[in-house]
PDB file of C-alpha atoms in Angstrom:
ATOM      1  CA  ALA A   1     314.521 115.457  65.606  1.00 67.00           C
ATOM      2  CA  GLN A   2     315.907 112.162  65.627  1.00 75.00           C
ATOM      3  CA  SER A   3     317.475 110.531  62.416  1.00 87.00           C
ATOM      4  CA  VAL A   4     318.728 107.197  61.505  1.00 92.00           C
ATOM      5  CA  THR A   5     321.305 106.690  58.779  1.00 94.00           C
ATOM      6  CA  GLN A   6     321.982 103.436  57.012  1.00 96.00           C
ATOM      7  CA  LEU A   7     325.198 103.291  55.014  1.00 92.00           C
ATOM      8  CA  GLY A   8     324.672 101.424  51.919  1.00 91.00           C
ATOM      9  CA  SER A   9     321.377 101.126  50.227  1.00 93.00           C
ATOM     10  CA  HIS A  10     322.488  97.672  48.709  1.00 96.00           C
ATOM     11  CA  VAL A  11     324.959  95.110  50.177  1.00 97.00           C
ATOM     12  CA  SER A  12     326.118  91.970  48.408  1.00 97.00           C
ATOM     13  CA  VAL A  13     327.919  89.159  50.273  1.00 97.00           C
ATOM     14  CA  SER A  14     328.874  85.407  49.408  1.00 97.00           C
ATOM     15  CA  GLU A  15     327.057  82.605  50.969  1.00 97.00           C
ATOM     16  CA  GLY A  16     328.925  81.972  54.134  1.00 97.00           C
ATOM     17  CA  ALA A  17     330.572  85.169  54.367  1.00 97.00           C
ATOM     18  CA  LEU A  18     330.253  87.652  56.953  1.00 97.00           C
ATOM     19  CA  VAL A  19     327.108  90.169  56.766  1.00 98.00           C
ATOM     20  CA  LEU A  20     327.619  93.741  58.348  1.00 98.00           C
ATOM     21  CA  LEU A  21     324.909  96.420  58.072  1.00 98.00           C
ATOM     22  CA  ARG A  22     325.722  99.617  59.351  1.00 97.00           C
ATOM     23  CA  CYS A  23     323.447 102.101  61.306  1.00 96.00           C
ATOM     24  CA  ASN A  24     324.125 105.240  62.962  1.00 95.00           C
ATOM     25  CA  TYR A  25     321.632 107.285  64.914  1.00 92.00           C
ATOM     26  CA  SER A  26     321.575 110.989  65.782  1.00 87.00           C
ATOM     27  CA  SER A  27     320.581 111.789  69.441  1.00 73.00           C
ATOM     28  CA  SER A  28     322.428 112.994  72.565  1.00 65.00           C
ATOM     29  CA  VAL A  29     320.124 110.748  74.555  1.00 66.00           C
ATOM     30  CA  PRO A  30     320.539 107.066  73.636  1.00 70.00           C
ATOM     31  CA  PRO A  31     317.357 105.882  72.073  1.00 80.00           C
ATOM     32  CA  TYR A  32     315.786 102.550  71.919  1.00 88.00           C
ATOM     33  CA  LEU A  33     317.340 100.817  68.775  1.00 91.00           C
ATOM     34  CA  PHE A  34     315.660  98.097  66.406  1.00 93.00           C
ATOM     35  CA  TRP A  35     316.628  95.899  63.569  1.00 96.00           C
ATOM     36  CA  TYR A  36     313.831  94.744  61.320  1.00 96.00           C
ATOM     37  CA  VAL A  37     313.650  92.488  58.100  1.00 96.00           C
ATOM     38  CA  GLN A  38     311.325  92.647  55.266  1.00 95.00           C
ATOM     39  CA  TYR A  39     310.797  90.113  52.802  1.00 92.00           C
ATOM     40  CA  PRO A  40     309.000  90.910  49.515  1.00 86.00           C
ATOM     41  CA  ASN A  41     305.298  91.832  49.961  1.00 80.00           C
ATOM     42  CA  GLN A  42     305.477  91.313  53.598  1.00 84.00           C
ATOM     43  CA  GLY A  43     305.538  93.452  56.659  1.00 88.00           C
ATOM     44  CA  LEU A  44     308.338  93.882  59.024  1.00 92.00           C
ATOM     45  CA  GLN A  45     309.711  91.300  61.357  1.00 92.00           C
ATOM     46  CA  LEU A  46     311.765  92.228  64.504  1.00 92.00           C
ATOM     47  CA  LEU A  47     315.255  90.999  64.400  1.00 96.00           C
ATOM     48  CA  LEU A  48     316.310  92.525  67.748  1.00 94.00           C
ATOM     49  CA  LYS A  49     316.186  95.544  69.857  1.00 91.00           C
ATOM     50  CA  TYR A  50     318.177  97.470  72.332  1.00 91.00           C
ATOM     51  CA  THR A  51     316.540  99.063  75.345  1.00 86.00           C
ATOM     52  CA  THR A  52     319.338  99.156  78.129  1.00 81.00           C
ATOM     53  CA  GLY A  53     321.843  97.000  79.604  1.00 82.00           C
ATOM     54  CA  ALA A  54     323.935  94.827  77.667  1.00 85.00           C
ATOM     55  CA  THR A  55     325.436  96.479  74.559  1.00 89.00           C
ATOM     56  CA  LEU A  56     325.553  93.204  72.522  1.00 95.00           C
ATOM     57  CA  VAL A  57     322.172  92.130  71.525  1.00 95.00           C
ATOM     58  CA  LYS A  58     321.311  88.738  70.114  1.00 95.00           C
ATOM     59  CA  GLY A  59     318.406  88.338  67.811  1.00 95.00           C
ATOM     60  CA  ILE A  60     316.798  85.901  65.703  1.00 94.00           C
ATOM     61  CA  ASN A  61     318.101  83.602  62.896  1.00 93.00           C
ATOM     62  CA  GLY A  62     321.758  84.162  63.915  1.00 96.00           C
ATOM     63  CA  PHE A  63     321.924  88.089  63.825  1.00 97.00           C
ATOM     64  CA  GLU A  64     323.392  90.122  66.395  1.00 97.00           C
ATOM     65  CA  ALA A  65     323.943  94.018  66.856  1.00 97.00           C
ATOM     66  CA  GLU A  66     326.367  95.971  69.204  1.00 95.00           C
ATOM     67  CA  PHE A  67     325.158  99.459  70.717  1.00 93.00           C
ATOM     68  CA  LYS A  68     328.206 101.757  70.703  1.00 93.00           C
ATOM     69  CA  LYS A  69     327.144 105.111  72.502  1.00 89.00           C
ATOM     70  CA  SER A  70     330.572 106.778  71.604  1.00 89.00           C
ATOM     71  CA  GLU A  71     329.937 106.057  67.752  1.00 92.00           C
ATOM     72  CA  THR A  72     326.147 106.386  68.006  1.00 92.00           C
ATOM     73  CA  SER A  73     326.059 103.054  66.056  1.00 94.00           C
ATOM     74  CA  PHE A  74     324.282  99.794  66.127  1.00 96.00           C
ATOM     75  CA  HIS A  75     325.547  97.724  63.385  1.00 97.00           C
ATOM     76  CA  LEU A  76     324.035  94.434  62.648  1.00 98.00           C
ATOM     77  CA  THR A  77     325.908  91.414  61.980  1.00 98.00           C
ATOM     78  CA  LYS A  78     325.797  87.628  61.182  1.00 98.00           C
ATOM     79  CA  PRO A  79     328.882  85.421  60.917  1.00 97.00           C
ATOM     80  CA  SER A  80     327.700  83.350  57.976  1.00 97.00           C
ATOM     81  CA  ALA A  81     325.209  84.317  55.451  1.00 97.00           C
ATOM     82  CA  HIS A  82     322.462  82.287  54.114  1.00 96.00           C
ATOM     83  CA  MET A  83     320.487  82.572  50.985  1.00 96.00           C
ATOM     84  CA  SER A  84     317.515  82.878  53.082  1.00 95.00           C
ATOM     85  CA  ASP A  85     318.946  86.292  54.415  1.00 96.00           C
ATOM     86  CA  ALA A  86     318.391  87.941  51.209  1.00 96.00           C
ATOM     87  CA  ALA A  87     315.893  90.707  52.022  1.00 97.00           C
ATOM     88  CA  GLU A  88     315.724  94.478  52.960  1.00 96.00           C
ATOM     89  CA  TYR A  89     316.941  95.558  56.477  1.00 97.00           C
ATOM     90  CA  PHE A  90     315.658  98.315  58.505  1.00 96.00           C
ATOM     91  CA  CYS A  91     317.216 100.046  61.300  1.00 95.00           C
ATOM     92  CA  ALA A  92     315.000 102.246  63.702  1.00 92.00           C
ATOM     93  CA  ALA A  93     314.970 104.348  66.684  1.00 89.00           C
ATOM     94  CA  LEU A  94     312.570 105.114  69.146  1.00 83.00           C
ATOM     95  CA  SER A  95     312.784 108.267  71.422  1.00 71.00           C
ATOM     96  CA  GLY A  96     310.676 111.143  72.619  1.00 60.00           C
ATOM     97  CA  GLY A  97     308.256 109.053  74.057  1.00 58.00           C
ATOM     98  CA  TYR A  98     305.140 107.085  72.465  1.00 57.00           C
ATOM     99  CA  GLN A  99     305.697 104.863  69.770  1.00 59.00           C
ATOM    100  CA  LYS A 100     306.948 107.365  66.948  1.00 73.00           C
ATOM    101  CA  VAL A 101     309.739 105.389  65.576  1.00 81.00           C
ATOM    102  CA  THR A 102     312.019 106.731  63.144  1.00 87.00           C
ATOM    103  CA  PHE A 103     313.434 104.286  60.383  1.00 91.00           C
ATOM    104  CA  GLY A 104     316.434 104.191  58.264  1.00 93.00           C
ATOM    105  CA  THR A 105     316.038 104.105  54.613  1.00 93.00           C
ATOM    106  CA  GLY A 106     317.039 100.350  54.459  1.00 95.00           C
ATOM    107  CA  THR A 107     319.675  98.176  53.173  1.00 96.00           C
ATOM    108  CA  LYS A 108     318.853  95.431  50.635  1.00 96.00           C
ATOM    109  CA  LEU A 109     321.157  92.444  51.328  1.00 97.00           C
ATOM    110  CA  GLN A 110     322.043  90.449  48.256  1.00 97.00           C
ATOM    111  CA  VAL A 111     323.432  86.895  49.143  1.00 97.00           C
ATOM    112  CA  ILE A 112     325.522  85.375  46.171  1.00 96.00           C
ATOM    113  CA  PRO A 113     325.618  81.574  45.954  1.00 94.00           C
TER     114      PRO A 113
ATOM    115  CA  LYS B   1     297.752  83.674  68.228  1.00 68.00           C
ATOM    116  CA  ALA B   2     296.641  85.286  65.061  1.00 78.00           C
ATOM    117  CA  GLY B   3     299.034  88.120  63.794  1.00 91.00           C
ATOM    118  CA  VAL B   4     298.231  91.514  62.805  1.00 95.00           C
ATOM    119  CA  THR B   5     295.786  91.402  59.832  1.00 96.00           C
ATOM    120  CA  GLN B   6     295.048  94.318  57.200  1.00 97.00           C
ATOM    121  CA  THR B   7     292.474  94.501  54.655  1.00 97.00           C
ATOM    122  CA  PRO B   8     292.400  94.932  51.902  1.00 97.00           C
ATOM    123  CA  ARG B   9     295.771  93.801  50.852  1.00 95.00           C
ATOM    124  CA  TYR B  10     295.821  95.707  47.378  1.00 96.00           C
ATOM    125  CA  LEU B  11     293.622  98.533  46.397  1.00 96.00           C
ATOM    126  CA  ILE B  12     293.326 100.877  43.156  1.00 97.00           C
ATOM    127  CA  LYS B  13     291.635 104.133  43.376  1.00 97.00           C
ATOM    128  CA  THR B  14     291.566 107.325  41.287  1.00 97.00           C
ATOM    129  CA  ARG B  15     292.836 110.743  42.241  1.00 97.00           C
ATOM    130  CA  GLY B  16     290.230 112.753  44.028  1.00 97.00           C
ATOM    131  CA  GLN B  17     288.678 109.484  45.751  1.00 97.00           C
ATOM    132  CA  GLN B  18     288.889 108.663  49.307  1.00 98.00           C
ATOM    133  CA  VAL B  19     289.842 105.375  50.792  1.00 98.00           C
ATOM    134  CA  THR B  20     289.584 103.729  54.097  1.00 98.00           C
ATOM    135  CA  LEU B  21     292.090 100.885  55.283  1.00 98.00           C
ATOM    136  CA  SER B  22     291.612  98.530  57.978  1.00 98.00           C
ATOM    137  CA  CYS B  23     293.826  96.908  60.660  1.00 98.00           C
ATOM    138  CA  SER B  24     293.130  94.266  63.350  1.00 97.00           C
ATOM    139  CA  PRO B  25     295.722  93.980  66.010  1.00 96.00           C
ATOM    140  CA  ILE B  26     297.154  90.984  67.749  1.00 95.00           C
ATOM    141  CA  SER B  27     294.344  90.003  70.499  1.00 94.00           C
ATOM    142  CA  GLY B  28     295.257  91.847  73.543  1.00 91.00           C
ATOM    143  CA  HIS B  29     297.319  94.546  72.021  1.00 92.00           C
ATOM    144  CA  ARG B  30     295.758  98.150  72.434  1.00 92.00           C
ATOM    145  CA  SER B  31     298.292 100.188  70.536  1.00 91.00           C
ATOM    146  CA  VAL B  32     298.079 100.459  66.862  1.00 94.00           C
ATOM    147  CA  SER B  33     300.627 102.235  64.711  1.00 93.00           C
ATOM    148  CA  TRP B  34     300.382 103.295  61.087  1.00 95.00           C
ATOM    149  CA  TYR B  35     303.199 103.761  58.864  1.00 94.00           C
ATOM    150  CA  GLN B  36     303.601 104.880  55.096  1.00 96.00           C
ATOM    151  CA  GLN B  37     306.059 103.100  52.872  1.00 94.00           C
ATOM    152  CA  THR B  38     307.268 104.467  49.668  1.00 93.00           C
ATOM    153  CA  PRO B  39     310.478 104.092  47.467  1.00 88.00           C
ATOM    154  CA  GLY B  40     311.087 107.661  47.790  1.00 85.00           C
ATOM    155  CA  GLN B  41     310.602 108.428  51.253  1.00 87.00           C
ATOM    156  CA  GLY B  42     311.135 104.985  52.946  1.00 89.00           C
ATOM    157  CA  LEU B  43     309.039 104.456  55.947  1.00 91.00           C
ATOM    158  CA  GLN B  44     307.257 107.269  57.571  1.00 92.00           C
ATOM    159  CA  PHE B  45     305.317 107.234  60.784  1.00 90.00           C
ATOM    160  CA  LEU B  46     301.712 108.280  60.403  1.00 94.00           C
ATOM    161  CA  PHE B  47     300.179 108.242  63.871  1.00 91.00           C
ATOM    162  CA  GLU B  48     299.442 105.872  66.753  1.00 91.00           C
ATOM    163  CA  TYR B  49     296.457 104.930  68.585  1.00 93.00           C
ATOM    164  CA  PHE B  50     296.193 103.714  72.174  1.00 91.00           C
ATOM    165  CA  SER B  51     292.777 102.900  73.741  1.00 90.00           C
ATOM    166  CA  GLU B  52     291.157 104.632  71.200  1.00 93.00           C
ATOM    167  CA  THR B  53     293.193 107.903  71.659  1.00 92.00           C
ATOM    168  CA  GLN B  54     295.610 109.287  69.298  1.00 92.00           C
ATOM    169  CA  ARG B  55     298.723 109.502  71.019  1.00 87.00           C
ATOM    170  CA  ASN B  56     301.220 110.654  68.343  1.00 85.00           C
ATOM    171  CA  LYS B  57     301.194 111.951  64.749  1.00 88.00           C
ATOM    172  CA  GLY B  58     303.670 111.977  62.122  1.00 89.00           C
ATOM    173  CA  ASN B  59     304.128 114.952  59.565  1.00 90.00           C
ATOM    174  CA  PHE B  60     301.392 114.170  57.217  1.00 95.00           C
ATOM    175  CA  PRO B  61     298.414 116.415  56.050  1.00 96.00           C
ATOM    176  CA  GLY B  62     295.202 116.547  57.368  1.00 95.00           C
ATOM    177  CA  ARG B  63     293.872 114.355  54.618  1.00 97.00           C
ATOM    178  CA  PHE B  64     295.231 111.411  56.455  1.00 97.00           C
ATOM    179  CA  SER B  65     293.172 110.644  59.545  1.00 97.00           C
ATOM    180  CA  GLY B  66     292.519 107.679  61.512  1.00 97.00           C
ATOM    181  CA  ARG B  67     290.515 106.046  64.460  1.00 97.00           C
ATOM    182  CA  GLN B  68     290.578 103.132  66.793  1.00 97.00           C
ATOM    183  CA  PHE B  69     287.521 101.173  68.252  1.00 97.00           C
ATOM    184  CA  SER B  70     287.021  99.862  71.419  1.00 95.00           C
ATOM    185  CA  ASN B  71     287.968  96.388  70.417  1.00 94.00           C
ATOM    186  CA  SER B  72     291.245  98.013  69.271  1.00 95.00           C
ATOM    187  CA  ARG B  73     290.662  97.473  65.665  1.00 97.00           C
ATOM    188  CA  SER B  74     291.918 100.625  63.673  1.00 98.00           C
ATOM    189  CA  GLU B  75     291.102 102.228  60.414  1.00 98.00           C
ATOM    190  CA  MET B  76     292.840 104.927  58.562  1.00 98.00           C
ATOM    191  CA  ASN B  77     291.146 107.133  56.029  1.00 98.00           C
ATOM    192  CA  VAL B  78     292.745 109.316  53.215  1.00 97.00           C
ATOM    193  CA  SER B  79     290.357 111.751  51.540  1.00 95.00           C
ATOM    194  CA  THR B  80     291.230 113.596  48.185  1.00 96.00           C
ATOM    195  CA  LEU B  81     293.776 111.114  47.210  1.00 97.00           C
ATOM    196  CA  GLU B  82     296.876 112.218  45.235  1.00 97.00           C
ATOM    197  CA  LEU B  83     299.077 110.327  42.963  1.00 97.00           C
ATOM    198  CA  GLY B  84     301.902 110.522  45.787  1.00 96.00           C
ATOM    199  CA  ASP B  85     299.696 108.458  48.072  1.00 97.00           C
ATOM    200  CA  SER B  86     300.539 105.409  46.241  1.00 97.00           C
ATOM    201  CA  ALA B  87     302.321 103.456  49.017  1.00 97.00           C
ATOM    202  CA  LEU B  88     302.361 100.431  50.897  1.00 95.00           C
ATOM    203  CA  TYR B  89     300.459 101.250  54.436  1.00 97.00           C
ATOM    204  CA  LEU B  90     301.563  99.105  57.107  1.00 95.00           C
ATOM    205  CA  CYS B  91     299.992  98.791  60.479  1.00 95.00           C
ATOM    206  CA  ALA B  92     301.705  97.447  63.549  1.00 93.00           C
ATOM    207  CA  SER B  93     300.306  96.720  67.033  1.00 93.00           C
ATOM    208  CA  SER B  94     301.780  96.206  70.452  1.00 89.00           C
ATOM    209  CA  PHE B  95     300.702  95.488  73.893  1.00 87.00           C
ATOM    210  CA  LYS B  96     301.978  98.863  75.530  1.00 75.00           C
ATOM    211  CA  SER B  97     302.518 102.349  74.393  1.00 66.00           C
ATOM    212  CA  GLY B  98     304.249 105.524  75.901  1.00 52.00           C
ATOM    213  CA  GLY B  99     307.433 104.943  74.636  1.00 57.00           C
ATOM    214  CA  SER B 100     308.194 101.572  76.449  1.00 64.00           C
ATOM    215  CA  ALA B 101     309.865 100.081  73.330  1.00 68.00           C
ATOM    216  CA  ASP B 102     307.394  97.433  73.479  1.00 78.00           C
ATOM    217  CA  THR B 103     307.620  95.088  70.329  1.00 82.00           C
ATOM    218  CA  GLN B 104     305.758  95.986  67.422  1.00 86.00           C
ATOM    219  CA  TYR B 105     304.208  93.425  65.359  1.00 90.00           C
ATOM    220  CA  PHE B 106     303.729  94.524  61.551  1.00 92.00           C
ATOM    221  CA  GLY B 107     300.707  93.320  59.435  1.00 94.00           C
ATOM    222  CA  PRO B 108     301.514  92.407  55.775  1.00 93.00           C
ATOM    223  CA  GLY B 109     300.293  95.948  54.569  1.00 95.00           C
ATOM    224  CA  THR B 110     297.989  97.332  51.905  1.00 96.00           C
ATOM    225  CA  ARG B 111     299.369  98.273  48.728  1.00 96.00           C
ATOM    226  CA  LEU B 112     297.408 101.551  47.509  1.00 97.00           C
ATOM    227  CA  THR B 113     297.881 102.529  43.930  1.00 97.00           C
ATOM    228  CA  VAL B 114     296.435 105.856  42.860  1.00 97.00           C
ATOM    229  CA  LEU B 115     295.703 106.271  39.321  1.00 96.00           C
TER     230      LEU B 115
END
């Protein structure tokens, strides 16, 4: 079965610093990969997704992620953190047909002024 | 375009009761998926409906069921509630189904508390 691992349940960065949130998936067949953001008391919002093609994917709010098949990773980055980036981030994978998405356990990002 | 709406937003029930949650997808979307979110288990897939048919189901007991209507609106029902069913239930809609990686749009969720 597909699994998604997010390293670090909590990550703290200073405002203006690089944001790096890690995600690894387990699958011999590369799945479709997603990053979502969730603000308190809200649903999930899609930041970006990888399906096929270019391995560097750009998303909204200045985020991007790179698909590395050899490392089975899909880490999320942003060059400069803003206070508004404080939220919980979820990595997810879709494989095996239909919309059965497997989510990671989430990483809460704290941005320190 | 209006987003995904879920009603009610908050619900308090007692053990043994049953509950029905509602989800209205974005206009034109035919796929509706349901997820349970808890601090302990994270986000878990419940089931997906497409054109009134259940296409996939997660590993949940039979107490959890759902349906989809001809207008794509969906309901999920939980019978004989247990304390462990307390969670945020999220609904997501998309235009396509079938592993197309079509973007899912999430609603704000229904917060269910079981006492």
